[in-house]
PDB file of C-alpha atoms and ligand atoms in Angstrom:
ATOM      1  CA  UNK A   1      87.248 -32.587  77.459  1.00 96.00           C
ATOM      2  CA  UNK A   2      86.008 -33.481  73.992  1.00 98.00           C
ATOM      3  CA  UNK A   3      88.085 -34.816  71.118  1.00 98.00           C
ATOM      4  CA  UNK A   4      87.543 -34.493  67.369  1.00 98.00           C
ATOM      5  CA  UNK A   5      89.728 -35.998  64.665  1.00 98.00           C
ATOM      6  CA  UNK A   6      89.857 -34.441  61.211  1.00 98.00           C
ATOM      7  CA  UNK A   7      90.945 -36.604  58.297  1.00 98.00           C
ATOM      8  CA  UNK A   8      90.977 -35.307  54.757  1.00 98.00           C
ATOM      9  CA  UNK A   9      91.473 -36.115  51.113  1.00 98.00           C
ATOM     10  CA  UNK A  10      91.199 -39.861  51.586  1.00 98.00           C
ATOM     11  CA  UNK A  11      90.753 -40.297  47.796  1.00 98.00           C
ATOM     12  CA  UNK A  12      89.254 -43.772  48.039  1.00 98.00           C
ATOM     13  CA  UNK A  13      88.268 -45.956  45.095  1.00 97.00           C
ATOM     14  CA  UNK A  14      87.854 -49.700  44.648  1.00 97.00           C
ATOM     15  CA  UNK A  15      89.400 -49.498  41.172  1.00 96.00           C
ATOM     16  CA  UNK A  16      92.097 -46.888  41.829  1.00 96.00           C
ATOM     17  CA  UNK A  17      92.835 -48.383  45.203  1.00 96.00           C
ATOM     18  CA  UNK A  18      96.321 -46.964  45.808  1.00 95.00           C
ATOM     19  CA  UNK A  19      95.433 -45.299  49.092  1.00 97.00           C
ATOM     20  CA  UNK A  20      93.235 -47.864  50.812  1.00 98.00           C
ATOM     21  CA  UNK A  21      96.120 -49.394  52.794  1.00 97.00           C
ATOM     22  CA  UNK A  22      96.900 -45.961  54.214  1.00 98.00           C
ATOM     23  CA  UNK A  23      93.240 -45.435  55.060  1.00 98.00           C
ATOM     24  CA  UNK A  24      93.059 -48.743  56.922  1.00 98.00           C
ATOM     25  CA  UNK A  25      96.086 -47.778  59.007  1.00 98.00           C
ATOM     26  CA  UNK A  26      94.530 -44.400  59.793  1.00 98.00           C
ATOM     27  CA  UNK A  27      91.236 -46.054  60.776  1.00 98.00           C
ATOM     28  CA  UNK A  28      93.096 -48.452  63.083  1.00 98.00           C
ATOM     29  CA  UNK A  29      94.990 -45.553  64.702  1.00 98.00           C
ATOM     30  CA  UNK A  30      91.741 -43.626  65.265  1.00 98.00           C
ATOM     31  CA  UNK A  31      89.985 -46.695  66.671  1.00 98.00           C
ATOM     32  CA  UNK A  32      92.790 -47.180  69.236  1.00 98.00           C
ATOM     33  CA  UNK A  33      91.446 -44.105  71.086  1.00 97.00           C
ATOM     34  CA  UNK A  34      88.076 -43.216  69.551  1.00 98.00           C
ATOM     35  CA  UNK A  35      87.216 -39.494  69.593  1.00 98.00           C
ATOM     36  CA  UNK A  36      83.730 -38.047  70.054  1.00 98.00           C
ATOM     37  CA  UNK A  37      83.540 -37.432  66.340  1.00 98.00           C
ATOM     38  CA  UNK A  38      85.555 -37.738  63.130  1.00 98.00           C
ATOM     39  CA  UNK A  39      85.248 -35.165  60.340  1.00 98.00           C
ATOM     40  CA  UNK A  40      86.278 -36.323  56.850  1.00 98.00           C
ATOM     41  CA  UNK A  41      86.715 -33.026  55.067  1.00 98.00           C
ATOM     42  CA  UNK A  42      86.198 -33.893  51.431  1.00 98.00           C
ATOM     43  CA  UNK A  43      87.781 -35.531  48.425  1.00 98.00           C
ATOM     44  CA  UNK A  44      86.521 -38.742  49.958  1.00 98.00           C
ATOM     45  CA  UNK A  45      86.866 -40.449  46.567  1.00 98.00           C
ATOM     46  CA  UNK A  46      89.069 -40.460  43.463  1.00 97.00           C
ATOM     47  CA  UNK A  47      86.405 -39.804  40.855  1.00 96.00           C
ATOM     48  CA  UNK A  48      83.050 -39.354  42.567  1.00 96.00           C
ATOM     49  CA  UNK A  49      81.623 -36.964  39.945  1.00 96.00           C
ATOM     50  CA  UNK A  50      81.760 -39.684  37.272  1.00 95.00           C
ATOM     51  CA  UNK A  51      81.918 -42.997  39.137  1.00 96.00           C
ATOM     52  CA  UNK A  52      79.260 -43.746  41.738  1.00 96.00           C
ATOM     53  CA  UNK A  53      81.185 -46.874  42.724  1.00 97.00           C
ATOM     54  CA  UNK A  54      84.016 -44.664  44.020  1.00 97.00           C
ATOM     55  CA  UNK A  55      81.533 -42.983  46.379  1.00 97.00           C
ATOM     56  CA  UNK A  56      80.114 -46.358  47.418  1.00 97.00           C
ATOM     57  CA  UNK A  57      83.583 -47.636  48.243  1.00 98.00           C
ATOM     58  CA  UNK A  58      84.541 -44.464  50.113  1.00 98.00           C
ATOM     59  CA  UNK A  59      81.421 -44.789  52.272  1.00 97.00           C
ATOM     60  CA  UNK A  60      82.093 -48.491  52.908  1.00 97.00           C
ATOM     61  CA  UNK A  61      85.697 -47.757  53.894  1.00 98.00           C
ATOM     62  CA  UNK A  62      84.692 -44.996  56.320  1.00 98.00           C
ATOM     63  CA  UNK A  63      82.630 -47.560  58.216  1.00 97.00           C
ATOM     64  CA  UNK A  64      85.958 -49.044  59.306  1.00 97.00           C
ATOM     65  CA  UNK A  65      86.075 -46.057  61.685  1.00 98.00           C
ATOM     66  CA  UNK A  66      84.165 -46.831  64.877  1.00 97.00           C
ATOM     67  CA  UNK A  67      83.439 -43.234  65.952  1.00 98.00           C
ATOM     68  CA  UNK A  68      80.619 -41.260  64.290  1.00 98.00           C
ATOM     69  CA  UNK A  69      81.826 -39.636  61.062  1.00 98.00           C
ATOM     70  CA  UNK A  70      80.609 -36.353  59.596  1.00 98.00           C
ATOM     71  CA  UNK A  71      81.346 -35.939  55.881  1.00 98.00           C
ATOM     72  CA  UNK A  72      81.979 -32.919  53.685  1.00 98.00           C
ATOM     73  CA  UNK A  73      82.028 -32.961  49.887  1.00 98.00           C
ATOM     74  CA  UNK A  74      85.123 -32.030  47.893  1.00 98.00           C
ATOM     75  CA  UNK A  75      85.692 -31.230  44.246  1.00 97.00           C
ATOM     76  CA  UNK A  76      86.507 -34.911  43.639  1.00 97.00           C
ATOM     77  CA  UNK A  77      83.123 -35.931  45.115  1.00 98.00           C
ATOM     78  CA  UNK A  78      80.489 -33.486  43.798  1.00 98.00           C
ATOM     79  CA  UNK A  79      82.457 -31.581  41.155  1.00 96.00           C
ATOM     80  CA  UNK A  80      84.050 -28.192  40.729  1.00 93.00           C
ATOM     81  CA  UNK A  81      82.573 -24.767  41.438  1.00 90.00           C
ATOM     82  CA  UNK A  82      82.656 -21.967  38.837  1.00 89.00           C
ATOM     83  CA  UNK A  83      86.143 -20.463  38.823  1.00 85.00           C
ATOM     84  CA  UNK A  84      87.697 -23.586  40.347  1.00 84.00           C
ATOM     85  CA  UNK A  85      87.593 -25.776  37.247  1.00 81.00           C
ATOM     86  CA  UNK A  86      90.482 -28.118  36.698  1.00 82.00           C
ATOM     87  CA  UNK A  87      89.021 -31.428  35.552  1.00 82.00           C
ATOM     88  CA  UNK A  88      86.014 -30.244  33.511  1.00 85.00           C
ATOM     89  CA  UNK A  89      83.726 -31.835  36.116  1.00 92.00           C
ATOM     90  CA  UNK A  90      81.324 -29.033  37.119  1.00 94.00           C
ATOM     91  CA  UNK A  91      79.193 -29.383  40.205  1.00 96.00           C
ATOM     92  CA  UNK A  92      75.588 -30.233  39.215  1.00 97.00           C
ATOM     93  CA  UNK A  93      72.339 -30.891  41.054  1.00 97.00           C
ATOM     94  CA  UNK A  94      72.576 -34.523  40.002  1.00 98.00           C
ATOM     95  CA  UNK A  95      76.098 -34.909  41.369  1.00 98.00           C
ATOM     96  CA  UNK A  96      75.015 -33.308  44.653  1.00 98.00           C
ATOM     97  CA  UNK A  97      72.054 -35.688  44.896  1.00 98.00           C
ATOM     98  CA  UNK A  98      74.225 -38.752  44.215  1.00 98.00           C
ATOM     99  CA  UNK A  99      76.600 -37.652  46.982  1.00 98.00           C
ATOM    100  CA  UNK A 100      73.857 -36.854  49.483  1.00 97.00           C
ATOM    101  CA  UNK A 101      72.123 -40.197  48.968  1.00 97.00           C
ATOM    102  CA  UNK A 102      75.242 -41.773  50.406  1.00 97.00           C
ATOM    103  CA  UNK A 103      76.851 -39.290  52.789  1.00 97.00           C
ATOM    104  CA  UNK A 104      73.887 -37.227  54.002  1.00 97.00           C
ATOM    105  CA  UNK A 105      73.478 -33.444  54.059  1.00 97.00           C
ATOM    106  CA  UNK A 106      76.346 -31.300  52.768  1.00 97.00           C
ATOM    107  CA  UNK A 107      76.079 -29.029  55.802  1.00 98.00           C
ATOM    108  CA  UNK A 108      75.793 -30.002  59.453  1.00 98.00           C
ATOM    109  CA  UNK A 109      76.148 -28.801  63.009  1.00 98.00           C
ATOM    110  CA  UNK A 110      77.651 -30.561  66.025  1.00 97.00           C
ATOM    111  CA  UNK A 111      77.856 -29.465  69.647  1.00 97.00           C
ATOM    112  CA  UNK A 112      80.897 -30.510  71.696  1.00 97.00           C
ATOM    113  CA  UNK A 113      80.560 -28.954  75.153  1.00 96.00           C
ATOM    114  CA  UNK A 114      80.430 -25.171  74.737  1.00 96.00           C
ATOM    115  CA  UNK A 115      81.558 -25.422  71.132  1.00 97.00           C
ATOM    116  CA  UNK A 116      79.452 -25.199  68.011  1.00 97.00           C
ATOM    117  CA  UNK A 117      81.085 -26.926  65.051  1.00 98.00           C
ATOM    118  CA  UNK A 118      79.647 -26.297  61.614  1.00 98.00           C
ATOM    119  CA  UNK A 119      80.347 -28.048  58.325  1.00 98.00           C
ATOM    120  CA  UNK A 120      79.576 -26.430  54.957  1.00 98.00           C
ATOM    121  CA  UNK A 121      79.907 -27.291  51.281  1.00 98.00           C
ATOM    122  CA  UNK A 122      82.687 -25.184  49.739  1.00 97.00           C
ATOM    123  CA  UNK A 123      81.793 -26.481  46.266  1.00 97.00           C
ATOM    124  CA  UNK A 124      78.512 -24.554  46.270  1.00 97.00           C
ATOM    125  CA  UNK A 125      80.153 -21.126  46.373  1.00 96.00           C
ATOM    126  CA  UNK A 126      79.735 -19.054  43.238  1.00 93.00           C
ATOM    127  CA  UNK A 127      77.302 -21.563  41.673  1.00 95.00           C
ATOM    128  CA  UNK A 128      74.134 -19.477  41.930  1.00 95.00           C
ATOM    129  CA  UNK A 129      72.250 -22.645  42.945  1.00 97.00           C
ATOM    130  CA  UNK A 130      69.388 -22.031  45.374  1.00 97.00           C
ATOM    131  CA  UNK A 131      71.332 -24.327  47.729  1.00 97.00           C
ATOM    132  CA  UNK A 132      74.073 -21.703  47.854  1.00 97.00           C
ATOM    133  CA  UNK A 133      71.662 -19.040  49.157  1.00 97.00           C
ATOM    134  CA  UNK A 134      70.155 -21.547  51.568  1.00 98.00           C
ATOM    135  CA  UNK A 135      73.617 -22.342  52.890  1.00 98.00           C
ATOM    136  CA  UNK A 136      74.445 -18.657  53.488  1.00 98.00           C
ATOM    137  CA  UNK A 137      71.154 -18.173  55.355  1.00 98.00           C
ATOM    138  CA  UNK A 138      71.660 -21.322  57.389  1.00 98.00           C
ATOM    139  CA  UNK A 139      75.225 -20.301  58.299  1.00 98.00           C
ATOM    140  CA  UNK A 140      74.121 -16.811  59.298  1.00 97.00           C
ATOM    141  CA  UNK A 141      71.313 -18.213  61.461  1.00 97.00           C
ATOM    142  CA  UNK A 142      73.558 -20.786  63.167  1.00 97.00           C
ATOM    143  CA  UNK A 143      76.247 -18.200  63.921  1.00 97.00           C
ATOM    144  CA  UNK A 144      73.726 -15.623  65.196  1.00 95.00           C
ATOM    145  CA  UNK A 145      71.979 -18.078  67.501  1.00 94.00           C
ATOM    146  CA  UNK A 146      75.106 -19.394  69.258  1.00 91.00           C
ATOM    147  CA  UNK A 147      76.749 -17.548  72.153  1.00 90.00           C
ATOM    148  CA  UNK A 148      79.823 -19.755  72.624  1.00 93.00           C
ATOM    149  CA  UNK A 149      82.933 -20.557  70.568  1.00 97.00           C
ATOM    150  CA  UNK A 150      82.582 -21.705  66.960  1.00 97.00           C
ATOM    151  CA  UNK A 151      84.711 -23.671  64.522  1.00 98.00           C
ATOM    152  CA  UNK A 152      83.939 -24.066  60.809  1.00 98.00           C
ATOM    153  CA  UNK A 153      84.883 -27.029  58.606  1.00 98.00           C
ATOM    154  CA  UNK A 154      84.862 -27.023  54.793  1.00 98.00           C
ATOM    155  CA  UNK A 155      86.846 -28.691  52.017  1.00 98.00           C
ATOM    156  CA  UNK A 156      88.635 -25.774  50.376  1.00 97.00           C
ATOM    157  CA  UNK A 157      90.712 -23.216  52.290  1.00 97.00           C
ATOM    158  CA  UNK A 158      89.118 -19.834  52.823  1.00 97.00           C
ATOM    159  CA  UNK A 159      92.462 -18.130  52.225  1.00 96.00           C
ATOM    160  CA  UNK A 160      95.855 -19.178  50.947  1.00 93.00           C
ATOM    161  CA  UNK A 161      97.446 -16.256  52.777  1.00 87.00           C
ATOM    162  CA  UNK A 162      94.861 -13.683  53.819  1.00 83.00           C
ATOM    163  CA  UNK A 163      92.578 -10.870  52.682  1.00 84.00           C
ATOM    164  CA  UNK A 164      93.868  -9.032  49.646  1.00 83.00           C
ATOM    165  CA  UNK A 165      95.800 -11.997  48.276  1.00 86.00           C
ATOM    166  CA  UNK A 166      95.930 -12.541  44.524  1.00 86.00           C
ATOM    167  CA  UNK A 167      93.047 -14.797  43.413  1.00 85.00           C
ATOM    168  CA  UNK A 168      93.982 -18.481  43.789  1.00 86.00           C
ATOM    169  CA  UNK A 169      90.773 -20.280  42.817  1.00 81.00           C
ATOM    170  CA  UNK A 170      92.465 -23.682  42.445  1.00 85.00           C
ATOM    171  CA  UNK A 171      93.535 -23.439  46.086  1.00 93.00           C
ATOM    172  CA  UNK A 172      90.795 -21.490  47.868  1.00 95.00           C
ATOM    173  CA  UNK A 173      87.043 -20.977  47.852  1.00 94.00           C
ATOM    174  CA  UNK A 174      85.896 -18.589  45.160  1.00 89.00           C
ATOM    175  CA  UNK A 175      87.683 -15.253  45.596  1.00 88.00           C
ATOM    176  CA  UNK A 176      84.242 -13.667  45.114  1.00 88.00           C
ATOM    177  CA  UNK A 177      83.039 -15.034  48.447  1.00 93.00           C
ATOM    178  CA  UNK A 178      86.209 -14.907  50.558  1.00 95.00           C
ATOM    179  CA  UNK A 179      85.463 -11.484  52.041  1.00 94.00           C
ATOM    180  CA  UNK A 180      81.797 -12.250  52.733  1.00 96.00           C
ATOM    181  CA  UNK A 181      82.595 -15.474  54.553  1.00 97.00           C
ATOM    182  CA  UNK A 182      85.482 -13.945  56.493  1.00 97.00           C
ATOM    183  CA  UNK A 183      83.342 -10.971  57.600  1.00 96.00           C
ATOM    184  CA  UNK A 184      80.523 -13.268  58.721  1.00 97.00           C
ATOM    185  CA  UNK A 185      82.937 -15.375  60.778  1.00 97.00           C
ATOM    186  CA  UNK A 186      84.588 -12.292  62.224  1.00 96.00           C
ATOM    187  CA  UNK A 187      81.239 -10.804  63.300  1.00 94.00           C
ATOM    188  CA  UNK A 188      80.259 -14.004  65.064  1.00 93.00           C
ATOM    189  CA  UNK A 189      83.571 -14.395  66.893  1.00 89.00           C
ATOM    190  CA  UNK A 190      84.423 -17.689  65.152  1.00 96.00           C
ATOM    191  CA  UNK A 191      87.704 -19.127  66.415  1.00 98.00           C
ATOM    192  CA  UNK A 192      88.911 -21.331  63.590  1.00 98.00           C
ATOM    193  CA  UNK A 193      88.375 -22.496  60.032  1.00 98.00           C
ATOM    194  CA  UNK A 194      89.495 -26.058  59.211  1.00 98.00           C
ATOM    195  CA  UNK A 195      89.878 -27.353  55.676  1.00 98.00           C
ATOM    196  CA  UNK A 196      91.507 -29.953  53.455  1.00 98.00           C
ATOM    197  CA  UNK A 197      92.028 -29.917  49.660  1.00 97.00           C
ATOM    198  CA  UNK A 198      95.649 -28.774  49.634  1.00 96.00           C
ATOM    199  CA  UNK A 199      97.177 -32.047  50.960  1.00 97.00           C
ATOM    200  CA  UNK A 200      99.528 -30.197  53.261  1.00 97.00           C
ATOM    201  CA  UNK A 201      99.527 -28.928  56.802  1.00 97.00           C
ATOM    202  CA  UNK A 202      99.692 -25.320  57.851  1.00 96.00           C
ATOM    203  CA  UNK A 203      98.232 -23.031  60.512  1.00 97.00           C
ATOM    204  CA  UNK A 204      97.988 -19.292  60.218  1.00 96.00           C
ATOM    205  CA  UNK A 205      95.770 -16.565  61.616  1.00 96.00           C
ATOM    206  CA  UNK A 206      93.741 -13.845  59.896  1.00 96.00           C
ATOM    207  CA  UNK A 207      92.250 -11.124  62.124  1.00 96.00           C
ATOM    208  CA  UNK A 208      92.370 -13.521  65.083  1.00 97.00           C
ATOM    209  CA  UNK A 209      90.714 -16.460  63.304  1.00 97.00           C
ATOM    210  CA  UNK A 210      92.979 -19.511  63.036  1.00 98.00           C
ATOM    211  CA  UNK A 211      93.080 -21.425  59.756  1.00 98.00           C
ATOM    212  CA  UNK A 212      94.046 -25.078  60.012  1.00 98.00           C
ATOM    213  CA  UNK A 213      94.955 -26.997  56.863  1.00 98.00           C
ATOM    214  CA  UNK A 214      94.614 -30.741  57.364  1.00 98.00           C
ATOM    215  CA  UNK A 215      96.985 -33.089  55.546  1.00 98.00           C
ATOM    216  CA  UNK A 216      95.765 -35.935  53.354  1.00 98.00           C
ATOM    217  CA  UNK A 217      95.731 -39.582  54.380  1.00 98.00           C
ATOM    218  CA  UNK A 218      96.385 -40.535  50.739  1.00 98.00           C
ATOM    219  CA  UNK A 219      99.118 -38.649  48.899  1.00 97.00           C
ATOM    220  CA  UNK A 220     101.399 -35.637  48.979  1.00 95.00           C
ATOM    221  CA  UNK A 221     102.043 -32.929  46.394  1.00 91.00           C
ATOM    222  CA  UNK A 222     105.568 -32.991  44.927  1.00 85.00           C
ATOM    223  CA  UNK A 223     106.031 -29.283  45.630  1.00 90.00           C
ATOM    224  CA  UNK A 224     104.313 -28.116  48.836  1.00 91.00           C
ATOM    225  CA  UNK A 225     103.790 -24.406  49.385  1.00 92.00           C
ATOM    226  CA  UNK A 226     106.383 -22.479  51.406  1.00 91.00           C
ATOM    227  CA  UNK A 227     105.943 -23.117  55.115  1.00 92.00           C
ATOM    228  CA  UNK A 228     103.668 -26.132  54.601  1.00 94.00           C
ATOM    229  CA  UNK A 229     104.309 -29.735  55.601  1.00 96.00           C
ATOM    230  CA  UNK A 230     102.965 -32.429  53.244  1.00 96.00           C
ATOM    231  CA  UNK A 231     103.441 -35.340  55.700  1.00 97.00           C
ATOM    232  CA  UNK A 232     100.438 -37.690  55.694  1.00 98.00           C
ATOM    233  CA  UNK A 233      98.367 -38.107  58.849  1.00 98.00           C
ATOM    234  CA  UNK A 234      95.479 -36.359  60.582  1.00 98.00           C
ATOM    235  CA  UNK A 235      94.638 -33.556  63.024  1.00 98.00           C
ATOM    236  CA  UNK A 236      93.407 -34.063  66.566  1.00 98.00           C
ATOM    237  CA  UNK A 237      91.381 -31.294  68.218  1.00 98.00           C
ATOM    238  CA  UNK A 238      90.723 -31.122  71.956  1.00 98.00           C
ATOM    239  CA  UNK A 239      87.992 -28.848  73.341  1.00 98.00           C
ATOM    240  CA  UNK A 240      87.793 -27.818  76.970  1.00 97.00           C
ATOM    241  CA  UNK A 241      85.516 -24.965  78.063  1.00 95.00           C
ATOM    242  CA  UNK A 242      86.000 -22.264  75.451  1.00 95.00           C
ATOM    243  CA  UNK A 243      89.587 -23.331  74.709  1.00 97.00           C
ATOM    244  CA  UNK A 244      90.890 -25.751  72.111  1.00 98.00           C
ATOM    245  CA  UNK A 245      94.145 -27.227  70.880  1.00 98.00           C
ATOM    246  CA  UNK A 246      94.954 -28.876  67.563  1.00 98.00           C
ATOM    247  CA  UNK A 247      97.854 -31.222  66.903  1.00 98.00           C
ATOM    248  CA  UNK A 248      99.136 -33.229  63.976  1.00 98.00           C
ATOM    249  CA  UNK A 249      99.218 -36.998  64.370  1.00 98.00           C
ATOM    250  CA  UNK A 250     101.405 -39.132  62.154  1.00 97.00           C
ATOM    251  CA  UNK A 251     100.541 -42.784  61.613  1.00 98.00           C
ATOM    252  CA  UNK A 252     103.197 -45.451  61.443  1.00 96.00           C
ATOM    253  CA  UNK A 253     103.544 -47.341  58.154  1.00 97.00           C
ATOM    254  CA  UNK A 254     101.783 -44.914  55.802  1.00 97.00           C
ATOM    255  CA  UNK A 255     103.046 -45.011  52.207  1.00 94.00           C
ATOM    256  CA  UNK A 256     104.145 -41.487  51.296  1.00 93.00           C
ATOM    257  CA  UNK A 257     102.629 -41.519  47.822  1.00 93.00           C
ATOM    258  CA  UNK A 258     103.456 -38.480  45.686  1.00 92.00           C
ATOM    259  CA  UNK A 259     100.792 -37.557  43.137  1.00 89.00           C
ATOM    260  CA  UNK A 260     103.167 -36.668  40.333  1.00 89.00           C
ATOM    261  CA  UNK A 261     104.929 -40.034  40.651  1.00 91.00           C
ATOM    262  CA  UNK A 262     101.647 -41.957  40.462  1.00 91.00           C
ATOM    263  CA  UNK A 263     100.781 -40.006  37.313  1.00 91.00           C
ATOM    264  CA  UNK A 264     104.218 -41.015  35.989  1.00 92.00           C
ATOM    265  CA  UNK A 265     105.367 -37.396  35.822  1.00 88.00           C
ATOM    266  CA  UNK A 266     102.871 -36.233  33.233  1.00 88.00           C
ATOM    267  CA  UNK A 267     102.090 -39.456  31.349  1.00 93.00           C
ATOM    268  CA  UNK A 268      98.590 -39.305  32.848  1.00 93.00           C
ATOM    269  CA  UNK A 269      96.869 -35.956  33.342  1.00 90.00           C
ATOM    270  CA  UNK A 270      94.708 -36.995  36.304  1.00 89.00           C
ATOM    271  CA  UNK A 271      94.620 -39.692  38.935  1.00 89.00           C
ATOM    272  CA  UNK A 272      91.398 -41.103  37.463  1.00 89.00           C
ATOM    273  CA  UNK A 273      93.254 -41.759  34.179  1.00 92.00           C
ATOM    274  CA  UNK A 274      96.044 -43.845  35.715  1.00 93.00           C
ATOM    275  CA  UNK A 275      95.699 -47.615  35.023  1.00 93.00           C
ATOM    276  CA  UNK A 276      93.514 -49.226  37.714  1.00 93.00           C
ATOM    277  CA  UNK A 277      94.951 -50.914  40.751  1.00 94.00           C
ATOM    278  CA  UNK A 278      91.888 -52.583  42.313  1.00 95.00           C
ATOM    279  CA  UNK A 279      91.662 -53.197  46.026  1.00 96.00           C
ATOM    280  CA  UNK A 280      91.739 -56.858  47.004  1.00 93.00           C
ATOM    281  CA  UNK A 281      89.248 -56.581  49.866  1.00 93.00           C
ATOM    282  CA  UNK A 282      85.782 -58.130  49.377  1.00 91.00           C
ATOM    283  CA  UNK A 283      84.211 -54.777  50.067  1.00 92.00           C
ATOM    284  CA  UNK A 284      80.671 -55.460  48.896  1.00 86.00           C
ATOM    285  CA  UNK A 285      80.280 -57.982  51.708  1.00 69.00           C
ATOM    286  CA  UNK A 286      78.063 -56.507  54.487  1.00 63.00           C
ATOM    287  CA  UNK A 287      80.226 -55.356  57.376  1.00 62.00           C
ATOM    288  CA  UNK A 288      79.285 -54.359  60.932  1.00 55.00           C
ATOM    289  CA  UNK A 289      75.707 -53.669  59.995  1.00 47.00           C
ATOM    290  CA  UNK A 290      76.673 -51.497  57.003  1.00 46.00           C
TER     291      UNK A 290
HETATM  292 FE1  FE2 B 301      92.360 -33.876  47.417  1.00 88.02          FE
HETATM  293 FE1  FE2 B 302      90.018 -31.015  46.703  1.00 88.02          FE
END
């Protein structure tokens, strides 16, 4: 049996350090029974597109986790894809390079027993960058070459509800690529799609493919979607043969921050604009060989 833990939307920053205490508690809980691998599925930082120090701190903090960690970029790390703009922070080649210098490739593959687990960069969709084409080709090749079960990880949900839904670009990958990605996964017999971004937990199925939304370790939305649970924590996957299970794990002592309250109910438009609350840890000190 193999175990994987998915954490998401850690939103770490040395200056806007609201959520570091929660992250430390999550790291301690994970280290109590280390899995084979941890996936941190994006929005690692508060303001990665503009503040390299936020990315540096997020990387430093993730080294508190003893198991190997695979990272995925979110809109708060490399910027926003066309159609998904919210903060006027478009994804750029420079922002991708700054991220990759720290966290490694934006797409990756892992084998756990019979399972192939793939991670892709949802922020590339609809950009027209050559990286976007490369990612499609890579995904196609990986899915074609594997004969066993497959799970896909990315930051943004593929669907909010399912094929044919009204476009929800703030919530999902670009509506222009939803069908293409779903068809590719369907053809290859993929079993699940796991994402973050929405800071709430939900599982639903589309044409036999399960979609798992991972909660944040940092903060909750004030108004979760119908049927979703905003409780902070992480997801634990267990793989045995060609079967898997996924369960929510809560962590004792997490502060249930609510985004709208931190932004003082509209006084500040975005988290990055809220007055700083620096972390007190001496984080630039080398730690465990980091
Ligand atoms: Fe987020
Ligand atoms: Fe996000």
